[in-house]
Short mmCIF file of C-alpha atoms and ligand atoms in Angstrom, two decimals:
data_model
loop_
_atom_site.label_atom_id
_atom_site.label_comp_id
_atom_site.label_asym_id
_atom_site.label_seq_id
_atom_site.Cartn_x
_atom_site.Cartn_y
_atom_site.Cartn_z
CA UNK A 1495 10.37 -22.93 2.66
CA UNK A 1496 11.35 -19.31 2.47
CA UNK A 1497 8.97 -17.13 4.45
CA UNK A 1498 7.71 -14.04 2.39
CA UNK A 1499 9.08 -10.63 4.07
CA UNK A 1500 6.18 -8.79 5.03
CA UNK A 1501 5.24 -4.98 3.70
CA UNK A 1502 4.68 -2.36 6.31
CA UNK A 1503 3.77 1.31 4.20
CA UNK A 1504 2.76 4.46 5.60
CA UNK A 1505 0.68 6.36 3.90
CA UNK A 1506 0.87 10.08 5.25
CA UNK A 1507 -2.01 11.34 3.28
CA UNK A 1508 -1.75 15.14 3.73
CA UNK A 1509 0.10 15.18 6.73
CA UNK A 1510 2.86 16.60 6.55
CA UNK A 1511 5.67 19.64 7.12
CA UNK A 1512 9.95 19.80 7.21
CA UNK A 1513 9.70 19.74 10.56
CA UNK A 1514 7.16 16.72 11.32
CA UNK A 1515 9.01 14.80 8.48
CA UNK A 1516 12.70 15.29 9.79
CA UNK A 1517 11.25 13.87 13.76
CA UNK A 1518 9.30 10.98 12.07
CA UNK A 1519 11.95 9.84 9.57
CA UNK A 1520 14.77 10.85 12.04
CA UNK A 1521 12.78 8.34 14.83
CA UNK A 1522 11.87 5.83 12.46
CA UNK A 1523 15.29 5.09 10.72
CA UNK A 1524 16.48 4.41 14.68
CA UNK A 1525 14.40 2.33 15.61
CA UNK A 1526 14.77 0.30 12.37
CA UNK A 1527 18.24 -0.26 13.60
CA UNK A 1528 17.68 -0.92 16.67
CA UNK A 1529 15.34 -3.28 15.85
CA UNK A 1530 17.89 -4.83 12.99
CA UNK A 1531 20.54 -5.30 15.90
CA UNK A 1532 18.04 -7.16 17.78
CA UNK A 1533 16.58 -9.48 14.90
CA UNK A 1534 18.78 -9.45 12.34
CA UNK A 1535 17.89 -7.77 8.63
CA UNK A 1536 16.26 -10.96 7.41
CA UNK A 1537 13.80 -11.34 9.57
CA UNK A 1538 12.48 -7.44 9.18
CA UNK A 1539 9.83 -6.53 6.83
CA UNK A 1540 10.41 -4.11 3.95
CA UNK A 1541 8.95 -0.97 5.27
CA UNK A 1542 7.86 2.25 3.02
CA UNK A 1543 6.58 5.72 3.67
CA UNK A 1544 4.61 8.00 1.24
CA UNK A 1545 5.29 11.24 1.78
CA UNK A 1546 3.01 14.38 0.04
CA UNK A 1547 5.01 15.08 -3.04
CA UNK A 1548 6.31 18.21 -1.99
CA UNK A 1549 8.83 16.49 0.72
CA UNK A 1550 10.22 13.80 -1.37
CA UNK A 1551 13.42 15.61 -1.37
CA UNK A 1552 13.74 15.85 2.16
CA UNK A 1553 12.81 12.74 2.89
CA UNK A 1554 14.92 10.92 0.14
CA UNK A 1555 17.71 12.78 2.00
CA UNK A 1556 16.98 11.78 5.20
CA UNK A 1557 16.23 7.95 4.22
CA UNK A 1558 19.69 7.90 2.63
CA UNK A 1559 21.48 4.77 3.90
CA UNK A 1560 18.71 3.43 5.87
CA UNK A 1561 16.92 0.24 4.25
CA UNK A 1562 13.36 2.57 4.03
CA UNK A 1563 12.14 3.16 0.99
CA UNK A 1564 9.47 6.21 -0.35
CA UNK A 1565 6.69 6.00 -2.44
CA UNK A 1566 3.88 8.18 -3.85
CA UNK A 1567 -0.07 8.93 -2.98
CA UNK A 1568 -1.05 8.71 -6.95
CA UNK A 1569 0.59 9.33 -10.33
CA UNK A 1570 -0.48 10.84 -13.63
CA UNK A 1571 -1.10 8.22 -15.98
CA UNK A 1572 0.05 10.58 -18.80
CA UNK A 1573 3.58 11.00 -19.33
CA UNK A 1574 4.37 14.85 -19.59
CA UNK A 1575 2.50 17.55 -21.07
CA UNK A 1576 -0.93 20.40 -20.45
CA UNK A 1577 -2.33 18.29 -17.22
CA UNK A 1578 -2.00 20.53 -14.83
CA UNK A 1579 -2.02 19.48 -11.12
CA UNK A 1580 -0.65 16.01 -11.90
CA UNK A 1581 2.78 14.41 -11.44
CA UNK A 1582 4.49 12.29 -14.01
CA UNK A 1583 6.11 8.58 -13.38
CA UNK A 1584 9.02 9.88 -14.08
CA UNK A 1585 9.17 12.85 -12.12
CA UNK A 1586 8.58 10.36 -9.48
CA UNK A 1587 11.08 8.40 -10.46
CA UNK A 1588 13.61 11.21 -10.04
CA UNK A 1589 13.28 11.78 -6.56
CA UNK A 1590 13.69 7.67 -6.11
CA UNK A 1591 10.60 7.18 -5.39
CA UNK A 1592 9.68 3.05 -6.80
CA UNK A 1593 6.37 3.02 -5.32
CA UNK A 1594 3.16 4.25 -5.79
CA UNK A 1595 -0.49 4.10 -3.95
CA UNK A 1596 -2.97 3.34 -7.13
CA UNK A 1597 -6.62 3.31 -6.61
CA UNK A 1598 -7.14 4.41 -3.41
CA UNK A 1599 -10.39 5.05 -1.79
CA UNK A 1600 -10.29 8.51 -1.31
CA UNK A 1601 -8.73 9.28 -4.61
CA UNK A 1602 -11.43 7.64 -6.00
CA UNK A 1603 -13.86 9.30 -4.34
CA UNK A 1604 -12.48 12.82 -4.01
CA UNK A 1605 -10.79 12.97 -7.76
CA UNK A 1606 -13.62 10.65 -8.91
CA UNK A 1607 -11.00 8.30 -10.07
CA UNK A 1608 -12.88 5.57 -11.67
CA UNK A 1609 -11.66 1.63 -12.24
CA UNK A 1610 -10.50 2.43 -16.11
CA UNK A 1611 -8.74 5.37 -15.28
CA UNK A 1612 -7.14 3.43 -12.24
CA UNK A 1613 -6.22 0.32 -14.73
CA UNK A 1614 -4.01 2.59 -16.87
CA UNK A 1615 -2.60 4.04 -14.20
CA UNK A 1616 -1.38 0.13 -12.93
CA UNK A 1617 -0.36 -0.42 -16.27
CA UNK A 1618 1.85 3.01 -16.41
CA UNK A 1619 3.56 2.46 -13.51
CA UNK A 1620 4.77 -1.32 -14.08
CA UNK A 1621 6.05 -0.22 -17.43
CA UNK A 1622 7.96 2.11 -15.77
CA UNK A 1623 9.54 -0.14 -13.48
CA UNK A 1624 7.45 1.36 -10.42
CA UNK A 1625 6.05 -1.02 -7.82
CA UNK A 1626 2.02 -0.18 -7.65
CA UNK A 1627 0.21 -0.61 -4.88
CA UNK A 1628 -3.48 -1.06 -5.75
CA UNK A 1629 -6.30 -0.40 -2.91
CA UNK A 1630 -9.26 -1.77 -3.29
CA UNK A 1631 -12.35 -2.19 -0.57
CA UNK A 1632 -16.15 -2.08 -0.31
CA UNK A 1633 -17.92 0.59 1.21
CA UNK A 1634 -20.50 0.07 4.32
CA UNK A 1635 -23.35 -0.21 2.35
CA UNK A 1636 -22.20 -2.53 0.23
CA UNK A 1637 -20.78 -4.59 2.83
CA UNK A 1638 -24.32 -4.69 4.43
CA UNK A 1639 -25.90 -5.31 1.02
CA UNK A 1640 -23.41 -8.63 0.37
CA UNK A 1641 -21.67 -6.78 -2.60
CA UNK A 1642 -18.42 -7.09 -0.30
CA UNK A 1643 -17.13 -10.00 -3.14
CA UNK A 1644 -18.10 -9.03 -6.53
CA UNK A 1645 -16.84 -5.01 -5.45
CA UNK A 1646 -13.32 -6.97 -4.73
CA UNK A 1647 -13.77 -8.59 -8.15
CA UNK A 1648 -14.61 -6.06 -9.90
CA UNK A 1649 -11.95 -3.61 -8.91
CA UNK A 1650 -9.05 -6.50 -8.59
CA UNK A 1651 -9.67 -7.63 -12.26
CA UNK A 1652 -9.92 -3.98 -13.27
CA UNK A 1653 -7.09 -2.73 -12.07
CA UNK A 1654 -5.12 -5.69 -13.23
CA UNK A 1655 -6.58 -5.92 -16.86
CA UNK A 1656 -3.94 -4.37 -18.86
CA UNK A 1657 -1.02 -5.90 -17.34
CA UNK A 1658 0.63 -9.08 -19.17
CA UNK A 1659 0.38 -12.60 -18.47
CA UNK A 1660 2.63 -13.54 -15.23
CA UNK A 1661 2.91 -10.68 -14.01
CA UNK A 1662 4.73 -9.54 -10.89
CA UNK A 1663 6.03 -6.83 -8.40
CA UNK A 1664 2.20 -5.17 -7.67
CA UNK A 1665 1.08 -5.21 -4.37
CA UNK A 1666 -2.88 -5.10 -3.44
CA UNK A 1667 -4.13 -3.25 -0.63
CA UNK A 1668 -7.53 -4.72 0.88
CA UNK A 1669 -9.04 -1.08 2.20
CA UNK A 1670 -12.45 -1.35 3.45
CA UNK A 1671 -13.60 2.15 3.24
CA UNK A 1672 -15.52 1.58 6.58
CA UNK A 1673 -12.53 0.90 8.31
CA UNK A 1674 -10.63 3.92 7.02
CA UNK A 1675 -10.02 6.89 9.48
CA UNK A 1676 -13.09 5.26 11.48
CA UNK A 1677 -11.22 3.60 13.84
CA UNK A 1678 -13.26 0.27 13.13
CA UNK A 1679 -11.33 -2.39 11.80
CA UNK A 1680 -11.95 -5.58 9.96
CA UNK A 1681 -11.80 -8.39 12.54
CA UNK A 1682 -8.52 -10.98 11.33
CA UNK A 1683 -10.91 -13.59 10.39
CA UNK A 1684 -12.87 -10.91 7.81
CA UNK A 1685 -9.07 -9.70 6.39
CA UNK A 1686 -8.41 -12.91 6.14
CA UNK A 1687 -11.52 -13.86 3.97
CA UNK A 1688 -10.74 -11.46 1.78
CA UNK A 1689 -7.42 -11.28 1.19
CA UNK A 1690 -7.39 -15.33 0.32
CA UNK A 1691 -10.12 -14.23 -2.19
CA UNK A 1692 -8.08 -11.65 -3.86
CA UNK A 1693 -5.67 -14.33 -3.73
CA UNK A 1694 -7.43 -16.93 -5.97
CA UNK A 1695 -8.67 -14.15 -8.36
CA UNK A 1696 -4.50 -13.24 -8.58
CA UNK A 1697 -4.32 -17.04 -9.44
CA UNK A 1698 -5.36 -17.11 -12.84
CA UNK A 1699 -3.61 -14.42 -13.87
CA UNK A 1700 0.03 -15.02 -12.54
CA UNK A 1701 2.34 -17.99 -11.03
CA UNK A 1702 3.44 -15.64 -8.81
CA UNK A 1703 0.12 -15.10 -6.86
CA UNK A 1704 1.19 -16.91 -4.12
CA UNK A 1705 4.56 -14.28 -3.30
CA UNK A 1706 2.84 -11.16 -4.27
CA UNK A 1707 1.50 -9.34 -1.15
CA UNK A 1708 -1.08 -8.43 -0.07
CA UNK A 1709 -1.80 -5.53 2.69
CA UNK A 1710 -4.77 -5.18 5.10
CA UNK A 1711 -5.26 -1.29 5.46
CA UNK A 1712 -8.08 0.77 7.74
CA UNK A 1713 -7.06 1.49 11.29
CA UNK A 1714 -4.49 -0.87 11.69
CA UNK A 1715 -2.58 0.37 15.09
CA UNK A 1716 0.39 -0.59 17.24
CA UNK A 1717 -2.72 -2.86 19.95
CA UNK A 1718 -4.54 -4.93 16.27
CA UNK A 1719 -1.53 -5.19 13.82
CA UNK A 1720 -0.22 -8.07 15.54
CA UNK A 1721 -3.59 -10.27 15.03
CA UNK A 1722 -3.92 -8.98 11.85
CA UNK A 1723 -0.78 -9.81 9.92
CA UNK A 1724 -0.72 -13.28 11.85
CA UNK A 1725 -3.10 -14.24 9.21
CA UNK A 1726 -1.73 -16.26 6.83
CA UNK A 1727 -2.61 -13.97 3.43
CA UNK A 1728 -2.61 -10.53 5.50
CA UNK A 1729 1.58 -9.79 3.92
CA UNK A 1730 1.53 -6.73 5.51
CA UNK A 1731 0.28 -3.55 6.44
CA UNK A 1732 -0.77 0.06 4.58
CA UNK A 1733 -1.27 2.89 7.41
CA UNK A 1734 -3.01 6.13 7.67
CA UNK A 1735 -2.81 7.50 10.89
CA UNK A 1736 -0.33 5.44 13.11
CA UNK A 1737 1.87 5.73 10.54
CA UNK A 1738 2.52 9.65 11.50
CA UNK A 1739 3.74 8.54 15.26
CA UNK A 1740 7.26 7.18 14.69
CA UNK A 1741 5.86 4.76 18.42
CA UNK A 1742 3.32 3.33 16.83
CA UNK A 1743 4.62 2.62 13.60
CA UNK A 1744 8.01 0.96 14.87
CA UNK A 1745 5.14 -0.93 17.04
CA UNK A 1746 3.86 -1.94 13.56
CA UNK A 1747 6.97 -2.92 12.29
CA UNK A 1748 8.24 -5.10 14.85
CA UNK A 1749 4.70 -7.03 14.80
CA UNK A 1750 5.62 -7.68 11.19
CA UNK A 1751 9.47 -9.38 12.30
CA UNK A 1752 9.20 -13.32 10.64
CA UNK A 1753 9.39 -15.38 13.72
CA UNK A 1754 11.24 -18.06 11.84
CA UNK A 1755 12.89 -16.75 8.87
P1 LIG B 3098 -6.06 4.73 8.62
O1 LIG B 3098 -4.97 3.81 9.08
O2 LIG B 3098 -5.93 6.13 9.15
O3 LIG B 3098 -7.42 4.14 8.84
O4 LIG B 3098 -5.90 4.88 7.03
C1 LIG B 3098 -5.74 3.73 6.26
C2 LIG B 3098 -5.44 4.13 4.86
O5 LIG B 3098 -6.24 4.72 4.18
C3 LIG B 3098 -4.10 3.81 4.36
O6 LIG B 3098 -4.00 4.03 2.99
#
């Protein structure tokens, strides 16, 4: 049996500057090869970092060569044209960036970003040839209210709606939004529960449920990543804050090396 290569991403929300980028990335792309001469490249998870739009350049430049690859916070779902503010797919695209953060929750609360809008958005970017990655997560209150499943429903289905029969390449990000920034995370045992939930609504859809990956995200850090991703649908990892210290993100990383590949 081949095991699947986990997913470590950083999301950098709106942290960033030249200088902050060129330590991280600088730090990061080291330690990826030292950890590559100690492991081997199979056995290393794909890793990603998701820059604020502004450094894409830089960081595309100083990822060149190194097996890292960059991604986006959000796209337009609209192709060119009078929206100002957004950024285009293929703008994106440009700057070799082949992922993209759909959905997330403070997009969708801060932009008011609703499940339709987010759908299209999905549907955009796989046309495009773009790997999404589509957050989805309950709030507190609706974790303490039992909504926790049908607010995974709803969103998964949503976000998934347009796309074709079989489809493959998006990865889903399980986000509780009361373990985001909070420093509270969901125990392994509650990722787990949810993640082989969004598994089984992915099963309908697609023969390739069982390889797509999903991510746990919401203060995973360098002392809980290791518990977490030992789970056997947690596929990897989407970071806020320890993904801005180069330490605790190559911690990440190497919790995410296949023991038997
Ligand atoms: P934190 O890791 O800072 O909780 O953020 C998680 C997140 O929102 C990643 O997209």
């Amino acid at each position: 049996m081949t095991v699947k290569r986990k997913l470590i991403a950083g999301n950098w929300k709106m942290n960033a500057s030249f200088s902050s980028n060129e330590a991280l990335v600088k730090a990061l792309v080291t330690g990826l090869d030292a950890l590559k001469a100690q492991v081997g490249q199979p056995s290393l998870p794909d890793v990603l970092v998701c820059p604020p739009a502004p450094y894409w350049a830089q960081v595309s430049a100083l990822l060149e060569g190194s097996s890292i690859a960059q991604g986006a916070q959000d796209v337009s779902e609209h192709d060119k044209g009078a929206y100002t503010g957004e950024l285009s797919l293929s703008m994106l695209k440009e700057f070799k960036v082949d992922h993209v953060i759909l959905g997330h929750s403070e997009r969708r609360r801060y932009q008011f970003q609703n499940d339709s809008l987010i759908c299209h958005k999905v549907f955009q970017a796989m046309n495009a040839g773009l790997t999404p990655i589509v957050c989805v997560g309950e709030t507190q209150d609706e974790r303490e209210q039992g909504q926790t499943w049908a607010v995974i429903k709803r969103q998964v289905m949503s976000a998934l709606s347009m796309l074709p029969v079989d489809f493959d390449r998006v990865v889903v990000a399980y986000e509780p939004v009361w373990a985001i920034g909070t420093g509270l995370t969901a125990t392994p045992v509650m990722a787990q529960e949810v993640h082989a939930y969004i598994r089984s609504l992915l099963e309908p859809r697609t023969t390739h449920a069982k390889a797509l990956r999903i991510l746990y995200g919401g203060s995973m850090n360098a002392a809980n990543a290791q518990a977490l991703l030992a789970q056997p649908d947690v596929d990897g990892g989407l970071i806020g804050s320890a993904a801005l210290s180069s330490s605790d993100f190559l911690s990440i990383i190497s919790s995410a090396v296949a023991r038997n590949p």
